[in-house]
One Martini backbone bead per residue (centre of mass of N, CA, C, O) as a GRO file, in nm:
protein
  123
    1GLN     BB    1  -6.238   4.893   4.028
    2VAL     BB    2  -6.442   4.621   4.051
    3GLN     BB    3  -6.264   4.367   4.097
    4LEU     BB    4  -6.137   4.049   3.967
    5VAL     BB    5  -5.866   3.878   3.979
    6GLU     BB    6  -5.663   3.585   3.808
    7SER     BB    7  -5.395   3.385   3.863
    8GLY     BB    8  -5.171   3.061   3.854
    9GLY     BB    9  -5.191   2.913   3.624
   10GLY     BB   10  -5.166   2.673   3.390
   11LEU     BB   11  -4.895   2.431   3.317
   12VAL     BB   12  -4.839   2.075   3.431
   13GLN     BB   13  -4.807   1.795   3.578
   14PRO     BB   14  -4.953   1.501   3.756
   15GLY     BB   15  -4.849   1.612   4.076
   16GLY     BB   16  -4.848   1.857   4.074
   17SER     BB   17  -4.845   2.250   4.125
   18LEU     BB   18  -5.008   2.496   4.235
   19ARG     BB   19  -5.083   2.823   4.257
   20LEU     BB   20  -5.383   3.074   4.305
   21SER     BB   21  -5.509   3.345   4.308
   22CYS     BB   22  -5.704   3.669   4.425
   23ALA     BB   23  -5.767   3.939   4.337
   24ALA     BB   24  -5.871   4.301   4.469
   25SER     BB   25  -6.073   4.583   4.362
   26GLY     BB   26  -6.255   4.798   4.499
   27PHE     BB   27  -6.216   4.656   4.763
   28SER     BB   28  -6.268   4.442   4.992
   29LEU     BB   29  -6.248   4.134   5.116
   30ASP     BB   30  -6.273   4.075   5.418
   31ASN     BB   31  -6.596   4.106   5.370
   32TYR     BB   32  -6.593   3.809   5.262
   33ALA     BB   33  -6.661   3.558   5.098
   34VAL     BB   34  -6.505   3.254   4.947
   35GLY     BB   35  -6.488   3.119   4.589
   36TRP     BB   36  -6.434   2.851   4.405
   37HIS     BB   37  -6.421   2.746   4.044
   38ARG     BB   38  -6.529   2.508   3.753
   39GLN     BB   39  -6.454   2.469   3.416
   40ALA     BB   40  -6.458   2.222   3.224
   41PRO     BB   41  -6.469   2.066   2.849
   42GLY     BB   42  -6.843   1.986   2.858
   43LYS     BB   43  -6.865   2.116   3.182
   44ARG     BB   44  -6.981   2.213   3.475
   45ARG     BB   45  -6.991   2.337   3.658
   46GLU     BB   46  -6.781   2.375   3.994
   47GLY     BB   47  -6.716   2.350   4.309
   48VAL     BB   48  -6.415   2.364   4.555
   49ALA     BB   49  -6.396   2.618   4.745
   50CYS     BB   50  -6.400   2.803   5.105
   51ILE     BB   51  -6.411   3.147   5.250
   52SER     BB   52  -6.438   3.270   5.534
   53SER     BB   53  -6.478   3.602   5.696
   54ASP     BB   54  -6.465   3.573   5.983
   55ASP     BB   55  -6.296   3.293   6.048
   56ASP     BB   56  -6.159   3.117   5.843
   57ARG     BB   57  -6.371   2.876   5.696
   58THR     BB   58  -6.310   2.590   5.536
   59ALA     BB   59  -6.442   2.404   5.209
   60TYR     BB   60  -6.494   2.129   4.991
   61ALA     BB   61  -6.434   1.943   4.769
   62ASP     BB   62  -6.400   1.624   4.774
   63SER     BB   63  -6.207   1.571   4.528
   64VAL     BB   64  -5.957   1.753   4.648
   65MET     BB   65  -5.925   1.659   4.960
   66GLY     BB   66  -5.614   1.739   5.086
   67ARG     BB   67  -5.490   1.849   4.808
   68PHE     BB   68  -5.666   2.163   4.891
   69THR     BB   69  -5.613   2.482   4.938
   70VAL     BB   70  -5.729   2.785   5.111
   71SER     BB   71  -5.644   3.123   5.138
   72ARG     BB   72  -5.549   3.440   5.313
   73ASP     BB   73  -5.514   3.787   5.238
   74ASN     BB   74  -5.536   4.097   5.341
   75GLY     BB   75  -5.327   4.282   5.317
   76LYS     BB   76  -5.357   4.176   5.007
   77ASN     BB   77  -5.583   4.156   4.884
   78THR     BB   78  -5.629   3.778   4.927
   79VAL     BB   79  -5.658   3.455   4.727
   80PHE     BB   80  -5.571   3.141   4.789
   81LEU     BB   81  -5.501   2.835   4.573
   82GLN     BB   82  -5.334   2.528   4.704
   83MET     BB   83  -5.221   2.257   4.435
   84ASN     BB   84  -5.223   1.917   4.477
   85ASN     BB   85  -5.164   1.677   4.309
   86LEU     BB   86  -5.225   1.656   4.040
   87ARG     BB   87  -5.538   1.598   3.764
   88ARG     BB   88  -5.623   1.562   3.485
   89GLU     BB   89  -5.920   1.635   3.629
   90ASP     BB   90  -5.856   1.937   3.687
   91THR     BB   91  -5.905   2.080   3.479
   92ALA     BB   92  -5.970   2.401   3.370
   93VAL     BB   93  -6.130   2.672   3.474
   94TYR     BB   94  -6.060   2.947   3.756
   95THR     BB   95  -6.252   3.053   3.966
   96CYS     BB   96  -6.389   3.372   4.154
   97ALA     BB   97  -6.638   3.424   4.456
   98THR     BB   98  -6.763   3.622   4.629
   99GLY     BB   99  -6.977   3.651   4.952
  100GLN     BB  100  -7.250   3.662   5.209
  101ARG     BB  101  -7.136   3.292   5.223
  102CYS     BB  102  -7.091   3.010   5.304
  103SER     BB  103  -7.233   2.663   5.119
  104GLY     BB  104  -6.981   2.531   5.187
  105TYR     BB  105  -6.814   2.532   4.905
  106TYR     BB  106  -7.069   2.800   4.781
  107ALA     BB  107  -7.063   3.100   4.748
  108VAL     BB  108  -7.340   3.319   4.856
  109ALA     BB  109  -7.476   3.641   4.793
  110GLY     BB  110  -7.288   3.722   4.550
  111ASP     BB  111  -7.141   3.947   4.238
  112ILE     BB  112  -6.814   3.871   4.227
  113VAL     BB  113  -6.607   3.787   3.929
  114GLY     BB  114  -6.430   3.645   3.736
  115ARG     BB  115  -6.239   3.533   3.461
  116GLY     BB  116  -6.005   3.334   3.517
  117THR     BB  117  -5.748   3.015   3.525
  118GLN     BB  118  -5.571   2.776   3.310
  119VAL     BB  119  -5.586   2.505   3.390
  120THR     BB  120  -5.370   2.203   3.260
  121VAL     BB  121  -5.327   1.902   3.294
  122SER     BB  122  -4.995   1.749   3.164
  123SER     BB  123  -4.766   1.513   2.973
   0.00000   0.00000   0.00000
């Protein structure tokens, strides 16, 4: 079965860290760009970061630049999102999605999306 499964979300205090995982099954993730997106309650879905397939080039939204790092481990068929210095406004459901390429910090021209993992930043 072709799918993406996110994990690693949870409750963390402001200033804390989490590492999200996006694990692929049924296909090889290294052939695709992978983007992370998030959606907070009552807000529109927004792009967070993207990693390309060919040279692992990365791009980030201004709101997470310097705090979040996207990386991939092709041996594990997994892409990670390391989130440091988390803020309350980072609270959202985070999803990953494949794409043919990154357009800025969005993965575009793809069709596989995970179900998401909840990240809550609160004291």
